[in-house]
Coordinates of C-alpha atoms in Angstrom, one line a residue:
A114 CA -59.5 -78.3 -79.1
S115 CA -60.1 -75.7 -76.4
V116 CA -62.4 -72.7 -76.2
T117 CA -62.6 -69.3 -74.6
F118 CA -65.4 -66.7 -74.2
G119 CA -65.0 -63.3 -72.8
K120 CA -61.9 -61.2 -72.3
Y121 CA -58.3 -62.1 -71.6
N122 CA -58.9 -65.8 -71.1
T123 CA -56.7 -68.7 -71.9
A124 CA -57.6 -72.4 -72.5
S125 CA -54.4 -74.1 -73.4
N126 CA -54.9 -77.8 -73.0
Y127 CA -57.0 -80.6 -74.6
C128 CA -60.7 -80.0 -74.2
S129 CA -60.2 -77.1 -71.8
A130 CA -62.5 -74.0 -71.6
A131 CA -62.1 -70.6 -70.0
F132 CA -65.1 -68.2 -69.7
G133 CA -65.4 -64.7 -68.3
N134 CA -62.5 -62.3 -67.6
S135 CA -58.8 -63.2 -67.2
T136 CA -59.5 -67.0 -66.5
L137 CA -57.0 -69.7 -67.2
A138 CA -57.7 -73.4 -68.0
T139 CA -54.4 -75.3 -68.3
G140 CA -55.4 -78.7 -67.1
E141 CA -56.6 -81.3 -69.6
H142 CA -60.4 -81.3 -69.7
S143 CA -60.4 -78.3 -67.3
F144 CA -62.9 -75.5 -67.0
A145 CA -62.4 -72.0 -65.5
E146 CA -65.1 -69.3 -65.2
G147 CA -65.6 -66.0 -63.6
S148 CA -62.8 -63.5 -63.0
G149 CA -59.2 -64.5 -62.4
S150 CA -60.1 -68.2 -61.8
R151 CA -57.6 -70.9 -62.7
A152 CA -58.2 -74.6 -63.4
E153 CA -54.8 -76.1 -63.4
G154 CA -55.4 -79.7 -62.6
S155 CA -56.6 -82.1 -65.2
M156 CA -60.4 -82.5 -65.1
S157 CA -60.6 -79.6 -62.6
H158 CA -63.1 -76.8 -62.3
A159 CA -62.6 -73.3 -60.9
E160 CA -65.3 -70.7 -60.7
G161 CA -65.8 -67.4 -59.1
W162 CA -63.4 -64.7 -58.2
G163 CA -59.7 -65.8 -58.1
A164 CA -60.6 -69.5 -57.4
R165 CA -57.8 -72.0 -58.1
A166 CA -58.3 -75.7 -58.7
C167 CA -54.9 -77.5 -58.9
G168 CA -55.8 -81.1 -57.8
R169 CA -56.8 -83.6 -60.5
G170 CA -60.6 -83.8 -60.5
S171 CA -60.9 -80.9 -58.0
H172 CA -63.4 -78.1 -57.8
A173 CA -62.8 -74.6 -56.3
E174 CA -65.6 -72.1 -56.0
G175 CA -66.1 -68.7 -54.4
Q176 CA -63.5 -66.1 -53.7
S177 CA -59.9 -67.1 -53.8
T178 CA -60.5 -70.7 -52.7
E179 CA -57.8 -73.3 -53.5
T180 CA -57.8 -77.0 -54.0
T181 CA -54.4 -78.8 -54.1
N182 CA -55.5 -82.5 -53.6
E183 CA -57.1 -85.0 -56.0
C184 CA -60.8 -84.8 -56.0
E185 CA -60.9 -82.0 -53.4
H186 CA -63.7 -79.5 -53.1
A187 CA -63.5 -76.0 -51.7
Q188 CA -66.2 -73.3 -51.4
G189 CA -66.6 -69.9 -49.6
R190 CA -63.6 -67.5 -49.4
F191 CA -59.9 -67.9 -48.7
N192 CA -60.0 -71.5 -47.5
M193 CA -57.1 -73.5 -46.1
S194 CA -56.1 -76.7 -48.0
H195 CA -54.0 -79.3 -46.2
A196 CA -52.3 -82.5 -47.5
H197 CA -55.4 -84.6 -46.7
T198 CA -58.3 -82.2 -47.2
I199 CA -61.1 -83.4 -49.4
D200 CA -63.7 -80.7 -48.6
S201 CA -63.6 -77.2 -46.9
I202 CA -65.8 -74.2 -46.4
G203 CA -63.5 -71.2 -46.3
I204 CA -64.2 -68.1 -44.1
G205 CA -60.8 -66.4 -44.4
N206 CA -60.4 -62.7 -45.1
N207 CA -57.4 -62.6 -47.4
T208 CA -54.5 -64.7 -48.6
D209 CA -52.6 -64.1 -45.3
D210 CA -55.7 -65.1 -43.3
R211 CA -56.9 -68.4 -44.8
R212 CA -59.1 -70.6 -42.6
N213 CA -62.1 -72.9 -42.7
A214 CA -65.4 -73.1 -40.9
T215 CA -65.4 -76.8 -41.6
E216 CA -62.9 -79.3 -43.1
V217 CA -63.2 -83.0 -44.1
T218 CA -60.1 -85.1 -44.6
D219 CA -59.6 -88.2 -46.7
D220 CA -59.8 -90.5 -43.6
G221 CA -63.4 -89.3 -43.1
K222 CA -62.6 -87.0 -40.2
M223 CA -64.6 -83.7 -39.9
Y224 CA -63.3 -80.6 -38.2
V225 CA -65.6 -77.7 -37.2
L226 CA -64.3 -74.3 -36.1
G227 CA -64.3 -73.9 -32.4
I228 CA -64.9 -77.6 -31.6
G229 CA -62.0 -79.8 -30.4
N230 CA -59.5 -76.9 -30.5
Y231 CA -59.8 -76.6 -34.3
N232 CA -59.1 -73.0 -35.3
G233 CA -59.8 -73.3 -39.0
R234 CA -56.2 -73.9 -39.8
N235 CA -54.7 -76.6 -37.6
T236 CA -56.0 -80.0 -38.8
G237 CA -53.9 -82.8 -37.5
A238 CA -52.1 -80.6 -34.9
S239 CA -51.4 -81.9 -31.5
G240 CA -54.4 -81.6 -29.2
V241 CA -56.9 -81.0 -32.1
K242 CA -59.8 -83.4 -32.1
D243 CA -62.2 -84.2 -34.9
L244 CA -66.0 -83.9 -34.5
A245 CA -66.6 -87.7 -34.0
S246 CA -64.0 -87.7 -31.1
E247 CA -65.6 -84.8 -29.5
F248 CA -69.0 -86.5 -29.7
H249 CA -67.6 -89.7 -28.2
W250 CA -66.2 -87.7 -25.3
L251 CA -69.4 -85.9 -24.8
Q252 CA -71.5 -89.2 -24.9
T253 CA -69.0 -90.8 -22.3
R254 CA -69.3 -87.8 -20.0
I255 CA -73.2 -87.8 -20.2
A256 CA -73.3 -91.5 -19.4
E257 CA -70.9 -90.9 -16.4
L258 CA -73.2 -88.0 -15.1
E259 CA -76.4 -90.1 -15.6
A260 CA -74.8 -93.0 -13.7
K261 CA -74.0 -90.6 -10.8
L262 CA -77.4 -89.1 -10.8
G263 CA -79.1 -92.5 -10.9
G264 CA -77.0 -93.7 -8.0
K265 CA -78.4 -91.0 -5.6

């Protein structure tokens, strides 16, 4: 059985629920709430305004956030989901301007806007470094400078 509350909602799969206005829960055991939100992956949860949870066990919240991977989480607005994203905070302005303030990938790497040439969209691109790599470089540089200063 599935359940809906509100206006223009659809819950069409086993144990799915859709609350609010124009929400859609098509994944098995999925839950959509808010306005225009869609929970399409099984056991997914979409909440907010136009959020879309497609990955199995994923959670999208905020304005027009999207999850495409299994167990992925997205929050904020207009995030960018990549093949290996498991968490993102979206700071985009519209569907043509999707980007993240932060992004974590399934190998444990974290990317932060403005650090390591990460622009909120280019995880994994040539020349882009994750936060740990940038910290390592900084620690190495500090040690080199301390050695020079100590040698004077």
